[in-house]
Each structure stands twice: as C-alpha cells, then as structure tokens.
Short mmCIF file of C-alpha atoms in Angstrom, two decimals:
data_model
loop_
_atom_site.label_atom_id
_atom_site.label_comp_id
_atom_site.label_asym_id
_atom_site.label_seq_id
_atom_site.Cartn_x
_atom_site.Cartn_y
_atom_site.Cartn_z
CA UNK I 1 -10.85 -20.12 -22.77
CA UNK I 2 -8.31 -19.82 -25.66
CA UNK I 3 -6.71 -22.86 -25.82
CA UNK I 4 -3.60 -21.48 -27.53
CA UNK I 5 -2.42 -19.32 -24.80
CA UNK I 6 0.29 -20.47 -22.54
CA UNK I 7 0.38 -23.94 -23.04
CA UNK I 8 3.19 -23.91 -20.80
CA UNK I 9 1.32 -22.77 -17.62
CA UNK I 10 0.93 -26.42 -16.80
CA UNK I 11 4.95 -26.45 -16.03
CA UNK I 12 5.17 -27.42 -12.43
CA UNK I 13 7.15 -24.23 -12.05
CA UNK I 14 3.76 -22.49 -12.02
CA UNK I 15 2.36 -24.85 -9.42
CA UNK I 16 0.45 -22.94 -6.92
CA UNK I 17 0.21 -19.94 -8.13
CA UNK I 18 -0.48 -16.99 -6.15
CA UNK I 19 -0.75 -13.81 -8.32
CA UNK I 20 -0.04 -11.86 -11.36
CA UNK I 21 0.50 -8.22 -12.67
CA UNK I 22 0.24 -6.78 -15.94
CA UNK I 23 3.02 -4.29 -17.41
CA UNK I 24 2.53 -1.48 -19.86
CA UNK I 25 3.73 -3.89 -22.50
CA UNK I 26 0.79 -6.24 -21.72
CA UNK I 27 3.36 -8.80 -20.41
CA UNK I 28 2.30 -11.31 -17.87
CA UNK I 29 4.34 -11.10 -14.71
CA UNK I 30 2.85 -14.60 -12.24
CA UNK I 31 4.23 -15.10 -8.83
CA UNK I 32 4.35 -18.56 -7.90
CA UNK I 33 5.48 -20.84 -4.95
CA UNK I 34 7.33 -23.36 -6.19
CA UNK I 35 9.97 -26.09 -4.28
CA UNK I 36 8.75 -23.86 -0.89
CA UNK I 37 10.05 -20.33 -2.52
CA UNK I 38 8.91 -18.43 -4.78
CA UNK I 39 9.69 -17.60 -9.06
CA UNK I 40 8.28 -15.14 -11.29
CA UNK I 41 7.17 -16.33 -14.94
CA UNK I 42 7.05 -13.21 -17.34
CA UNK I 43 4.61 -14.32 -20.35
CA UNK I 44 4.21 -11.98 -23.43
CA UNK I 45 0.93 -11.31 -24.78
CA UNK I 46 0.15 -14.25 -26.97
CA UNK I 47 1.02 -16.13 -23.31
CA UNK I 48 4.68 -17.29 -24.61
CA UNK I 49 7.12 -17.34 -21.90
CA UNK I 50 9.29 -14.61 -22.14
CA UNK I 51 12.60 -15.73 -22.54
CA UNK I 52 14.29 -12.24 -21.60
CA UNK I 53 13.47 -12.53 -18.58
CA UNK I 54 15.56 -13.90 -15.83
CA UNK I 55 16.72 -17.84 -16.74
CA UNK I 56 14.06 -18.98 -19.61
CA UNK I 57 11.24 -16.59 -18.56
CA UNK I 58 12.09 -17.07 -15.01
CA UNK I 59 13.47 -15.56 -12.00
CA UNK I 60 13.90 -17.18 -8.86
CA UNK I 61 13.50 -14.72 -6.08
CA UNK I 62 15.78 -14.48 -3.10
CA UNK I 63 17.15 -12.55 -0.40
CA UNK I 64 20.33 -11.17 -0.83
CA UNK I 65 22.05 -14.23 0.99
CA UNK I 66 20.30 -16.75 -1.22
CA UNK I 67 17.13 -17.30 1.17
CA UNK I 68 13.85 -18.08 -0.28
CA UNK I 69 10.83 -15.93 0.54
CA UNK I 70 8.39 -16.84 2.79
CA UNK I 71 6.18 -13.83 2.22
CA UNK I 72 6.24 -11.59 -1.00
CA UNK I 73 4.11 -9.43 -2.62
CA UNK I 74 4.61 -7.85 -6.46
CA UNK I 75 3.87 -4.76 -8.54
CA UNK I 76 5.62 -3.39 -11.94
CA UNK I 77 6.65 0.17 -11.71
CA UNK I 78 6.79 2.59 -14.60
CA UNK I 79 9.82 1.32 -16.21
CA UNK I 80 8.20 -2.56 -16.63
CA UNK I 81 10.42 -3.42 -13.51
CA UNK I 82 9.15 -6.29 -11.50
CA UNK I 83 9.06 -5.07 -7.93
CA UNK I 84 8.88 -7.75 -4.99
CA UNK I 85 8.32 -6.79 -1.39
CA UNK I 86 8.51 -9.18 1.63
CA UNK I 87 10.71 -11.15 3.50
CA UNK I 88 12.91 -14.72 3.85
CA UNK I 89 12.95 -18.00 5.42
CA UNK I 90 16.02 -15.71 7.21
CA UNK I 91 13.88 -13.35 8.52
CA UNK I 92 15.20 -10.60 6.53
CA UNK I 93 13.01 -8.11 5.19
CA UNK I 94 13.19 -7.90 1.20
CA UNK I 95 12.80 -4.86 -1.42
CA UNK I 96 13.86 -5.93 -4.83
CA UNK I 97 13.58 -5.43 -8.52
CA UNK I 98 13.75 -7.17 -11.55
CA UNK I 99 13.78 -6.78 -15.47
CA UNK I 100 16.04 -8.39 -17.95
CA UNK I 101 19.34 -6.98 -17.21
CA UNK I 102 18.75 -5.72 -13.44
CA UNK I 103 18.50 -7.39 -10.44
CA UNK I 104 18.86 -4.87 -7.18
CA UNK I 105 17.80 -4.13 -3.51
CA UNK I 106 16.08 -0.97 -2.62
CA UNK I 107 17.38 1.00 0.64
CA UNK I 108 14.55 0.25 3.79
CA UNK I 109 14.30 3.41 5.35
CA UNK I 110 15.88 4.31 8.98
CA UNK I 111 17.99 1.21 8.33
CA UNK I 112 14.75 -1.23 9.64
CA UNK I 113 15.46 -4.91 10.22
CA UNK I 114 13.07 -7.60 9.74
CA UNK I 115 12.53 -7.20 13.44
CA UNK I 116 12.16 -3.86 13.33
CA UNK I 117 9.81 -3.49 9.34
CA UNK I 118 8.24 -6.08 7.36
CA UNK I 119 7.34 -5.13 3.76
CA UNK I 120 3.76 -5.75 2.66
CA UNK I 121 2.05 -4.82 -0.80
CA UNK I 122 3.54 -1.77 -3.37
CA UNK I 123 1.57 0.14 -5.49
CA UNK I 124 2.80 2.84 -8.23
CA UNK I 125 1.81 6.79 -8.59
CA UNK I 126 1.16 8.59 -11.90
CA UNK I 127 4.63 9.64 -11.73
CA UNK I 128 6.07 6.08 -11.57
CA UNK I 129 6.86 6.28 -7.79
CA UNK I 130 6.82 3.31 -5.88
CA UNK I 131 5.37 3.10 -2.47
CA UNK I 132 5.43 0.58 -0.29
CA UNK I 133 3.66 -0.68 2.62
CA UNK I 134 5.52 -1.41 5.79
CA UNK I 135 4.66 -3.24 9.19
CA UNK I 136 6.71 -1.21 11.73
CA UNK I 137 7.41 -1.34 15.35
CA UNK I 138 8.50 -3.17 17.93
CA UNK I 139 6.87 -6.21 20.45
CA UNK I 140 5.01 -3.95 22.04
CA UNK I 141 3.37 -1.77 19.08
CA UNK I 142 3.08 -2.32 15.63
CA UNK I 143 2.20 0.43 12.81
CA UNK I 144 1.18 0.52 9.44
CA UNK I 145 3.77 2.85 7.65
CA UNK I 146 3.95 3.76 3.87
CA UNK I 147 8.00 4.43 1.93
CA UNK I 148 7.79 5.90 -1.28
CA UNK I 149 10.92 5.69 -3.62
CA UNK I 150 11.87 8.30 -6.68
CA UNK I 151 12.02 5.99 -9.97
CA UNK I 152 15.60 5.84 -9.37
CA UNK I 153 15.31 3.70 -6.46
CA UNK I 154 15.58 6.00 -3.74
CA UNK I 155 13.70 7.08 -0.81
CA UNK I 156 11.64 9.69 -2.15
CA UNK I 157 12.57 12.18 1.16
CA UNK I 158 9.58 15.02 -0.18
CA UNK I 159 6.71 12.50 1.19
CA UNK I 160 6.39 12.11 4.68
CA UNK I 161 9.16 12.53 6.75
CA UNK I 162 12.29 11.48 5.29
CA UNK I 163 10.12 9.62 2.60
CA UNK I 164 8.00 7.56 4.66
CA UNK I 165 4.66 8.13 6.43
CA UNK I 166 2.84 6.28 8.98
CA UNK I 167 -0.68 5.96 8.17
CA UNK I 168 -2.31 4.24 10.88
CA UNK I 169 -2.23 3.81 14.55
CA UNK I 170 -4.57 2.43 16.25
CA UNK I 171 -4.41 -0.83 17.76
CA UNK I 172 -0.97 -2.20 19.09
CA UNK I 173 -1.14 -5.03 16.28
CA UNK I 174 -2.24 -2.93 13.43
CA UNK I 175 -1.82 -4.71 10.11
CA UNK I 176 -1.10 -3.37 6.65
CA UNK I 177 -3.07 -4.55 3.26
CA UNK I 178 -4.13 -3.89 -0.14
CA UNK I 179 -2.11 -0.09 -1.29
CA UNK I 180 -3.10 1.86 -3.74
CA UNK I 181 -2.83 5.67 -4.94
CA UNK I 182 -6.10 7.66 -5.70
CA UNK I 183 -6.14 10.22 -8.78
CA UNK I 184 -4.62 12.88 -7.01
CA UNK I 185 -1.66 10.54 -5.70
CA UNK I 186 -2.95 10.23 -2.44
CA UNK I 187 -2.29 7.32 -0.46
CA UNK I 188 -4.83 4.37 -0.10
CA UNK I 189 -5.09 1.25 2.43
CA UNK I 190 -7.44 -1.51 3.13
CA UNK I 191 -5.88 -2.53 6.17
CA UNK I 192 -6.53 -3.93 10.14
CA UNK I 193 -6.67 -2.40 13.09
CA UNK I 194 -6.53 -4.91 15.94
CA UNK I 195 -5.22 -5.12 19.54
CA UNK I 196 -3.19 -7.99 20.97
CA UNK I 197 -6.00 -7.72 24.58
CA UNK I 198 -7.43 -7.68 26.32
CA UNK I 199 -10.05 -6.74 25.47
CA UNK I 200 -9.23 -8.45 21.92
CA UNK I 201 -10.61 -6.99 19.15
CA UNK I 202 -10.32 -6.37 15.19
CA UNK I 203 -11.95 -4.35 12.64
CA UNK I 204 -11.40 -3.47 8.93
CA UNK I 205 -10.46 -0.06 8.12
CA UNK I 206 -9.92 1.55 4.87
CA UNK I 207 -8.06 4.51 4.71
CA UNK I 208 -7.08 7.61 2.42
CA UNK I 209 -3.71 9.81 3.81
CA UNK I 210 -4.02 12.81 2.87
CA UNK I 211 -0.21 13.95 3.04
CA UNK I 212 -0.04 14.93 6.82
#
C-alpha cells in the first residue's frame, strides 16, 4: 500500500464507495454514494484530488430537475468525459456527462421514459463511441437494447436501427449487465435472461451481436 496516495480518500464524501474508472490521463474517476446520492471524486495520478473537476474534485450527480440517483453506472469516453448512465429518486432515466467545463444530457432514443428505458452500464469503441445499455419495454416484456452515440453526443443512427439495437430477447424480464466492445467493435453483454412465470426461471447468458 503506498501510504502517500490519496490521503484524502478517508473524506466521508467517499463513504461507500461503489466504483472507479481510469481515463487516458491516468486520472481516477470514483463513484460514490454519499448523503443517499451519488458524487464523483476525480483524483490525478499521485491520488491528489483533482481540483478541476466539478466543485473541489467533485461533482454531485443529478437529474436534470435536481434528483439524486438511485441507480448509476460510469465510463470515460475518448475525450476524458465522465459518462453516467441510470436513473433518479424521480424515476427519470439519466444519460449525462461530465469534465471540467461541461455538464450535459445525452438524447434517449425514440424519446423513452423511465417507464418506457432504464439505462444500465456504457462501454466505449476504438473510435470513442459510446454505447449504452438499455432495459426496454413495457409491463408485459422487457428487452435488453444497446444506443450507441457519435463522440459528439448523438445517436449514432449507422448502428442498428436508428442507432440502437436490441440484443436480446428471450425471457419477458430479460436483464442487461456488464457491456463491452470486442476488437472488431462488436458488441458484448454478460447479461440475464429470466421470465416473470410461471414456470420461473433464470439463467446467465453472455452474448456477442454481431451487427444484425
């Protein structure tokens, strides 16, 4: 353990801390819950808070209507942008960035609602696209669907249809996971396939989509 490093990780800002990413820059991005939402700490190297970064090193992450997450996942794209994916205590479903002068929404495709998408965990191409994993459907059927968005922060609309692509469907409670692109840019998903029964059951699946 190096003693040195990030002496200020004991700051009950960090308290329960939930995970981290690394940008190109070997900065430290950590998402943590903290007074029942959620901050991001951006550390430099040497494990110094990096005070460019939102308020102090910080950014407090909220919906759009000042709502604190209840679910959120992270990723850094190719520009050292922190992207966070989820939704809020409002039920609204949340697509965000972050560096040190930007703070924006991305578009959800087909104009979801929380009701309608939930965002899961992102993952970035060799070309610095983002994708994103979505939860889609309605009470009856649910469906793991992947968005992809240019580096501009638009729906990338050359994937998929209309830039988004749904991967798996299976069960009527299918569940997205861990995302990830293979060396040829190809989407990849550790995800569930279950059924709301009966008969009830659930099963791991990974899959690879192959672009149709």
């Amino acid at each position: 353990l190096l003693h040195s490093f990030s002496d200020d990780f004991d700051d009950d800002q960090d308290a329960r801390t939930i995970d981290l990413v690394l940008d190109t820059s070997g900065r430290i991005v950590v998402q943590s819950a903290w007074n029942a939402g959620r901050v991001l700490s951006r550390y430099d190297e040497l494990g110094d808070l990096d005070t460019s970064f939102g308020v102090g090193g910080r950014q407090v992450v909220e919906d759009a209507n000042g709502f604190s997450m209840s679910r959120a996942y992270i990723g850094v794209d190719a520009a050292d942008r922190v992207v966070v994916s989820g939704w809020s205590t409002d039920a609204t479903t949340v697509l965000r960035r972050y560096d040190d002068a930007l703070d924006e929404d991305l578009p959800l495709p087909n104009g979801w609602t929380f009701y309608e998408a939930q965002a899961g965990p992102v993952a970035v191409d060799s070309q610095g696209r983002l994708l994103v994993s979505l939860w889609v459907g309605t009470a009856a059927d649910w469906d793991v669907t992947v968005a992809r968005y240019t580096t501009a922060g638009s729906l990338d609309t050359s994937f998929g249809t209309s830039g988004v692509a749904a991967i798996f469907d299976d069960g009527n409670r299918d569940r997205p996971g861990p995302l990830a692109v293979d060396g040829q840019d190809r989407v990849v998903s550790a995800l569930v396939g279950t059924d709301a029964g009966p008969p009830y059951y659930a099963r791991d699946v990974l899959v690879r989509w192959l672009g149709n």
